[in-house]
PDB file of C-alpha atoms and ligand atoms in Angstrom:
ATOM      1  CA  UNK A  22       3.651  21.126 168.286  1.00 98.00           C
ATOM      2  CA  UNK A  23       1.239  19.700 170.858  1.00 98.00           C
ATOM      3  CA  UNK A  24      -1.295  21.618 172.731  1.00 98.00           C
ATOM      4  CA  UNK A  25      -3.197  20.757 175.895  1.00 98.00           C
ATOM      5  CA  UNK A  26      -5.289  22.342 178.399  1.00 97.00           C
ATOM      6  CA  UNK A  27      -3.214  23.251 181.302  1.00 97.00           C
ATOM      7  CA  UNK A  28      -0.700  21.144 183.632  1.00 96.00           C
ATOM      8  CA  UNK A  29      -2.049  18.569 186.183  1.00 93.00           C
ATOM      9  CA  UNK A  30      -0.319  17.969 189.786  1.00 91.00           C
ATOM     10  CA  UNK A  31       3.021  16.421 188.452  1.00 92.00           C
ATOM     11  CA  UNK A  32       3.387  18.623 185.441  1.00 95.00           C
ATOM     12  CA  UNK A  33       3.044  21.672 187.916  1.00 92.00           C
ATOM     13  CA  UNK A  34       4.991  20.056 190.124  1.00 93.00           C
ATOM     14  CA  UNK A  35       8.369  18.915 187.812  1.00 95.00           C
ATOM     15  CA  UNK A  36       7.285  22.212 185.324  1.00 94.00           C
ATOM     16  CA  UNK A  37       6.599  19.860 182.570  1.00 96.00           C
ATOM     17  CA  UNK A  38       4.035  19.381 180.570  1.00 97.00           C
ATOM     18  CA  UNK A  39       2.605  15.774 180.243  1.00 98.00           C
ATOM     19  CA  UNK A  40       4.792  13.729 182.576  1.00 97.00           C
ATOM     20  CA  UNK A  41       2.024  12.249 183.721  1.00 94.00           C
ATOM     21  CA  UNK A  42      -0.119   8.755 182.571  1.00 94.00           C
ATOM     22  CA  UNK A  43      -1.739  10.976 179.545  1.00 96.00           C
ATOM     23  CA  UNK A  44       2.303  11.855 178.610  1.00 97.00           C
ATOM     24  CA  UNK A  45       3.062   8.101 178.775  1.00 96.00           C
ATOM     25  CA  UNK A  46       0.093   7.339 176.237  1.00 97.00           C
ATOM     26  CA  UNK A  47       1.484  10.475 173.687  1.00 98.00           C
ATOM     27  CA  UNK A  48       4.809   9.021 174.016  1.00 98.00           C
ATOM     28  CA  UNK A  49       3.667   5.564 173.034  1.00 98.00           C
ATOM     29  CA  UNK A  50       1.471   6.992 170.115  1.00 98.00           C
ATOM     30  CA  UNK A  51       4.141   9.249 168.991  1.00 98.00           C
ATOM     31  CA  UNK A  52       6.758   6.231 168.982  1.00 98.00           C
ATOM     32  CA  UNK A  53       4.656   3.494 167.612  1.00 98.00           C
ATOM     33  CA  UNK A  54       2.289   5.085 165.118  1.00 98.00           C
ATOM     34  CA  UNK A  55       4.141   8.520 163.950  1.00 98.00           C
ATOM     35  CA  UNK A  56       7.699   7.223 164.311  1.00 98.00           C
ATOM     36  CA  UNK A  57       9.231   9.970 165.992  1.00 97.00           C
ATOM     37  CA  UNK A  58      10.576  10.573 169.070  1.00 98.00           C
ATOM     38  CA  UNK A  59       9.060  12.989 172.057  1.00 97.00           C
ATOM     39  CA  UNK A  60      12.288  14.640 172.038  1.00 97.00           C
ATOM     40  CA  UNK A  61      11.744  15.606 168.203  1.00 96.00           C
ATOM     41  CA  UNK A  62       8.202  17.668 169.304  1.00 98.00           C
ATOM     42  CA  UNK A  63       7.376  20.409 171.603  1.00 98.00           C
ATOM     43  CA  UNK A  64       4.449  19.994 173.981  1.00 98.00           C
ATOM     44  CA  UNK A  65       2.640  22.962 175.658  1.00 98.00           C
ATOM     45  CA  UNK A  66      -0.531  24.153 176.978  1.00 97.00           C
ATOM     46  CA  UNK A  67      -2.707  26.808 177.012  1.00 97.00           C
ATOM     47  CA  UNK A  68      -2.938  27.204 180.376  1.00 97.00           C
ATOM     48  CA  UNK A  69       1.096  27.588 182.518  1.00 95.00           C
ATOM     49  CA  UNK A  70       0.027  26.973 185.803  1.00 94.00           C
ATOM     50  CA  UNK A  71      -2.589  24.134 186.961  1.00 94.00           C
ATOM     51  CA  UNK A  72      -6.473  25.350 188.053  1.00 93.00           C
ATOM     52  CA  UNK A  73      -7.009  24.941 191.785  1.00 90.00           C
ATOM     53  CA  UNK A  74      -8.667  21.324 191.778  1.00 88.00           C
ATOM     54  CA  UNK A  75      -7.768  20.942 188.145  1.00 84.00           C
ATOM     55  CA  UNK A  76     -11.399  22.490 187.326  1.00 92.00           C
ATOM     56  CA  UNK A  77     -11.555  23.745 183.593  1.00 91.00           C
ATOM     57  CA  UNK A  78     -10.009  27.412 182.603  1.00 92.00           C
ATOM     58  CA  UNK A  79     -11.052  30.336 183.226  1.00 94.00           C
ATOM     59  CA  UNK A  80     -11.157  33.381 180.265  1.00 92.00           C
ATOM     60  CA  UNK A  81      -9.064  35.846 182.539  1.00 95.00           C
ATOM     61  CA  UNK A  82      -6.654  32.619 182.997  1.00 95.00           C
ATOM     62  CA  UNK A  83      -6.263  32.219 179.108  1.00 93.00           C
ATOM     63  CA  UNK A  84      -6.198  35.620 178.295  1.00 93.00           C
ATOM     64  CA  UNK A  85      -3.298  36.153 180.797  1.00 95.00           C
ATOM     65  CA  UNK A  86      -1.636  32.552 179.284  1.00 96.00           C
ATOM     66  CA  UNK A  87      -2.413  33.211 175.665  1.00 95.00           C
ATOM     67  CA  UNK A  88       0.665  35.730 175.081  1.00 96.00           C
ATOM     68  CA  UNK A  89       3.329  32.659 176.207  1.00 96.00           C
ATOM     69  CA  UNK A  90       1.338  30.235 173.406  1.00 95.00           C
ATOM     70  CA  UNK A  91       1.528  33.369 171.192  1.00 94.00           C
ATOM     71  CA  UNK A  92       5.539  33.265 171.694  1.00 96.00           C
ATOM     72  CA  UNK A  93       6.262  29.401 171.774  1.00 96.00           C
ATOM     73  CA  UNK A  94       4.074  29.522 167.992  1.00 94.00           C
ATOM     74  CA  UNK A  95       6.243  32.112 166.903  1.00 93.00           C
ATOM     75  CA  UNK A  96       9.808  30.231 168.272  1.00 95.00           C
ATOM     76  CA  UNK A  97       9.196  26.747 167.395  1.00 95.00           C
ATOM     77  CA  UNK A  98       7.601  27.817 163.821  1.00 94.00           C
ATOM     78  CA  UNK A  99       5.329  24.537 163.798  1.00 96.00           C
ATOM     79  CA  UNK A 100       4.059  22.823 160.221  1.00 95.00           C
ATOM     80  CA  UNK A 101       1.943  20.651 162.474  1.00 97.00           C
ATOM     81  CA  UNK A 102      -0.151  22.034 165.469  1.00 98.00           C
ATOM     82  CA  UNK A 103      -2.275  18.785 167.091  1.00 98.00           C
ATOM     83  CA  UNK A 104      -4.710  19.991 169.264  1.00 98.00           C
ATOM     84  CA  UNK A 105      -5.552  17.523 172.389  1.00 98.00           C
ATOM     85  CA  UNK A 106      -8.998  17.776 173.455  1.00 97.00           C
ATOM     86  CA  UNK A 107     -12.079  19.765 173.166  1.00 95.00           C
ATOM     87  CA  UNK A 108     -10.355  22.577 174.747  1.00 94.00           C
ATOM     88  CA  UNK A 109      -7.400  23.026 172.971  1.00 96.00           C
ATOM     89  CA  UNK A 110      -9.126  22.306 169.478  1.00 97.00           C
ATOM     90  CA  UNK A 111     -12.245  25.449 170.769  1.00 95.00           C
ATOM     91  CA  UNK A 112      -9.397  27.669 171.619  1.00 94.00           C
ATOM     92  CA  UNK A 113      -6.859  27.327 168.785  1.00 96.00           C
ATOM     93  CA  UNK A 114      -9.454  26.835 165.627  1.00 97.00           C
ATOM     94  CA  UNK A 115     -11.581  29.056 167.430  1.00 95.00           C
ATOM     95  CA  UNK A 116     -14.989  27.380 167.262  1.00 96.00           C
ATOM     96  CA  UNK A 117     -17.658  26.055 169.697  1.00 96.00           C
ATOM     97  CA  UNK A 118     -17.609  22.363 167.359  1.00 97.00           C
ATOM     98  CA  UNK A 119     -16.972  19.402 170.092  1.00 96.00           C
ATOM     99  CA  UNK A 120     -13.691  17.310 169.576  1.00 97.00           C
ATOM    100  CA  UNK A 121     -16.042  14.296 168.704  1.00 97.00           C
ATOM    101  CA  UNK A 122     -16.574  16.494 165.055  1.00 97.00           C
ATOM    102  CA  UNK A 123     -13.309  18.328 164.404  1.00 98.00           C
ATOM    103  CA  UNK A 124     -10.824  15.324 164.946  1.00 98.00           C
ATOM    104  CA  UNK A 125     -10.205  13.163 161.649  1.00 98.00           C
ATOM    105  CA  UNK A 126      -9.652  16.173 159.646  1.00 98.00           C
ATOM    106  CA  UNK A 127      -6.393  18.648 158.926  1.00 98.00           C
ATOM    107  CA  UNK A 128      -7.499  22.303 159.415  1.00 98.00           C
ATOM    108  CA  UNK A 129      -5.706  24.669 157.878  1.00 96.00           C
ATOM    109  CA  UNK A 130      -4.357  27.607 160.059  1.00 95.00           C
ATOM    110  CA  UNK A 131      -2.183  30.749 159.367  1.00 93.00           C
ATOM    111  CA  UNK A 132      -0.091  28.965 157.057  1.00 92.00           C
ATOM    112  CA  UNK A 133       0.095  26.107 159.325  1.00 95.00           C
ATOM    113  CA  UNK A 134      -1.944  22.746 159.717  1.00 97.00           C
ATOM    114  CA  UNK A 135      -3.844  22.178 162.266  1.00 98.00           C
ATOM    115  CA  UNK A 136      -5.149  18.705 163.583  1.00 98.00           C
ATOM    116  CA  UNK A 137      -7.098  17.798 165.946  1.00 98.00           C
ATOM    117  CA  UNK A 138      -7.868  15.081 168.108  1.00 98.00           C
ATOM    118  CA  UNK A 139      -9.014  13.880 171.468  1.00 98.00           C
ATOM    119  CA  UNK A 140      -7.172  14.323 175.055  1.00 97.00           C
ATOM    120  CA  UNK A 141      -5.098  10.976 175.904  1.00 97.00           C
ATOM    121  CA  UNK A 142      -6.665  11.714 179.678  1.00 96.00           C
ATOM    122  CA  UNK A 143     -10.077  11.278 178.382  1.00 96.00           C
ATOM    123  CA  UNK A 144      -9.480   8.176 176.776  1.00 97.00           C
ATOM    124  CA  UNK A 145      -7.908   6.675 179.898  1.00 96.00           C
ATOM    125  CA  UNK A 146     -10.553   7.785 181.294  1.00 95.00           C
ATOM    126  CA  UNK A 147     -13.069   6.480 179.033  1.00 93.00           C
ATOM    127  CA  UNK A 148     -12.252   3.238 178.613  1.00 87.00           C
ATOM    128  CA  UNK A 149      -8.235   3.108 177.483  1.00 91.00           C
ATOM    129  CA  UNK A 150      -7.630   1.098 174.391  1.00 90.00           C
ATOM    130  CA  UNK A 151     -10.608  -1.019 174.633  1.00 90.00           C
ATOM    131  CA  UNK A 152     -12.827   2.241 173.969  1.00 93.00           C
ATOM    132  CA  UNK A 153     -13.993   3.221 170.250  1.00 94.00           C
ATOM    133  CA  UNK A 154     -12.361   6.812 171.129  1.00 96.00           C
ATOM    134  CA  UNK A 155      -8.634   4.587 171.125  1.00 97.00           C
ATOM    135  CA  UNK A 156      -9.147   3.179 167.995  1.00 97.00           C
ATOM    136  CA  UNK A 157     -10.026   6.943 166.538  1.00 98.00           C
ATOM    137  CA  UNK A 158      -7.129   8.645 168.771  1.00 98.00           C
ATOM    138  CA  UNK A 159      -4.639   6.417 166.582  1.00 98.00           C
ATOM    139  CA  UNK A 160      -6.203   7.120 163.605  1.00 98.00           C
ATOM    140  CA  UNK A 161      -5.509  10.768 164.190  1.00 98.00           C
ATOM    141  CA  UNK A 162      -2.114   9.918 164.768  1.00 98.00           C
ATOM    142  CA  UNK A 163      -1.773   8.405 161.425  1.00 98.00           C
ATOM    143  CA  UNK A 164      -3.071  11.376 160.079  1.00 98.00           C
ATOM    144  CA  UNK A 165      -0.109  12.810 161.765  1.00 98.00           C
ATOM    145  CA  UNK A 166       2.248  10.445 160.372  1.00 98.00           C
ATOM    146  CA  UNK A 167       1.070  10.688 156.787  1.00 97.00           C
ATOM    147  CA  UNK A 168       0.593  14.759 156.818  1.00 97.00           C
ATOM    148  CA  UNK A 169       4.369  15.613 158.031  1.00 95.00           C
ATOM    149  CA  UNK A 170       6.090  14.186 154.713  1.00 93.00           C
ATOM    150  CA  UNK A 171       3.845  16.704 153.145  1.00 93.00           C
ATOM    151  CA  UNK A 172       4.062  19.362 154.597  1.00 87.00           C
ATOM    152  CA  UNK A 173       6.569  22.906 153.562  1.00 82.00           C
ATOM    153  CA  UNK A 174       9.331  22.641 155.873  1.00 79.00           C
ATOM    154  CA  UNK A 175      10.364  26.347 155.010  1.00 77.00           C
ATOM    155  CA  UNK A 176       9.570  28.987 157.526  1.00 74.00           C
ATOM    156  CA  UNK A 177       6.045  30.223 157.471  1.00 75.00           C
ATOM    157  CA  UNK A 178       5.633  34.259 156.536  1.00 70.00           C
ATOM    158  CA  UNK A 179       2.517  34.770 158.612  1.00 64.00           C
ATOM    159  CA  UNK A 180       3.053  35.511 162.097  1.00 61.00           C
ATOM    160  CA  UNK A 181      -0.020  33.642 164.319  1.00 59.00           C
ATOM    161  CA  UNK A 182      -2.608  36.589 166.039  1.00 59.00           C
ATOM    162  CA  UNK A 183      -1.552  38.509 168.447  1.00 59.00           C
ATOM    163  CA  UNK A 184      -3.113  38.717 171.770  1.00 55.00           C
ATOM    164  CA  UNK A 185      -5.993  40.964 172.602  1.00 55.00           C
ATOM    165  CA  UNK A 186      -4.435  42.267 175.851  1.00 56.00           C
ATOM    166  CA  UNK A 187      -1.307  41.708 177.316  1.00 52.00           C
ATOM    167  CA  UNK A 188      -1.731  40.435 181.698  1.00 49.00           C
ATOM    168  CA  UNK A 189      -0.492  42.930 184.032  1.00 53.00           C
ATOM    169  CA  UNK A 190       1.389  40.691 185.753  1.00 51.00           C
ATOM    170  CA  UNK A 191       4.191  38.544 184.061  1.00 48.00           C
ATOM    171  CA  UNK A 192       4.747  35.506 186.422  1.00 49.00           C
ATOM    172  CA  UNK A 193       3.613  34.976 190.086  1.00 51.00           C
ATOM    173  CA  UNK A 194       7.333  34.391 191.495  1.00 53.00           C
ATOM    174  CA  UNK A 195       9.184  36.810 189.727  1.00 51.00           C
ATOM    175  CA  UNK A 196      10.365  39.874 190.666  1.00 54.00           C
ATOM    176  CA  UNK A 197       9.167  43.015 188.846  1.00 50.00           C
ATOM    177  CA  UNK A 198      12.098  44.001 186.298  1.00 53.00           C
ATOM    178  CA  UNK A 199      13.045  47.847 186.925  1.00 50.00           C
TER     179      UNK A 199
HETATM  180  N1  URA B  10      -3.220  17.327 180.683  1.00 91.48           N
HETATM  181  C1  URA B  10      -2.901  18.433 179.976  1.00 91.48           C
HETATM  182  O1  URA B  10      -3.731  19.010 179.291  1.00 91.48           O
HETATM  183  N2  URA B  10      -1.643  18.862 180.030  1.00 91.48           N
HETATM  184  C2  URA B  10      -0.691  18.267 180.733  1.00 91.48           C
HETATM  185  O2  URA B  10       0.442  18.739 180.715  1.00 91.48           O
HETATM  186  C3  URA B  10      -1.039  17.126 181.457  1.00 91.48           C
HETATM  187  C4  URA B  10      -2.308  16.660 181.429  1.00 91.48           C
END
């Protein structure tokens, strides 16, 4: 399972997550350096719905997103959880450590390993594959690669947290159910 921050313009517009130039870069690591295809992972966000002018998320945003990350945990039953960015990585391991410390390490989490590394937007933004931050994104991918034959493949027992509080409002265009 992947997790980043929150859909940009064409991933709100199509409703998918990374369709965008940072998808194309996760494809091509996934492919080339883990050996699977995208098809074989799920990729989600924290946040459902894009920020207005893509700033960062807000806590009433997450809190009202968290239950659908909740659910897609508990559905795809994930071994492997990569966290994409400093966002992702504060929100899921729960600390205030930058992605520049956690990435280059498995975490365990909830029966589950978690691994962190940095957002494939930042590093086109920073500089592509010329950039230091490249060199360490694929290195976190091999981490990838060389923690799945590892890992438990049967179910995990512990559900993930549950949510603090669940939104009052389910989805902006649907109907309320009677
Ligand atoms: N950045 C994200 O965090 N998620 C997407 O789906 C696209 C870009």
């Amino acid at each position: 399972l992947f997790v980043g921050e929150a859909p940009g313009f064409h991933e709100d517009k199509q409703g998918e997550p990374f369709v965008g130039a940072a998808g194309q870069l996760l494809t091509r690591l996934l492919n080339e350096v883990v050996g699977v295809e995208r098809a074989d992972v799920y990729i989600c966000n924290i946040l459902k719905c894009r920020p207005p002018g893509n700033r960062d998320p807000q806590d009433d945003e997450i809190e009202a997103c968290t239950p659908w990350l909740v659910e897609q945990v508990s559905l795809i039953q994930p071994r492997v959880i990569v966290t994409l960015g400093n966002f992702a990585t504060k929100f899921v391991l729960n600390t205030r450590q930058g992605i520049t410390r956690m990435r280059g390490t498995a975490y365990p989490w909830h029966g589950r390993t978690v691994i962190p590394t940095y957002h494939p937007a930042a590093i086109l933004r920073g500089g592509g594959e010329r950039s230091r931050q490249f060199g360490e994104l694929r290195e976190d991918f091999e981490l990838v690669r060389d923690t799945l034959p590892t890992i438990d493949r049967r179910p995990v027992r512990v559900t993930p947290p549950e949510p603090t509080k669940q939104p009052e409002r389910v989805a902006r265009d649907e109907p309320p159910t009677q």
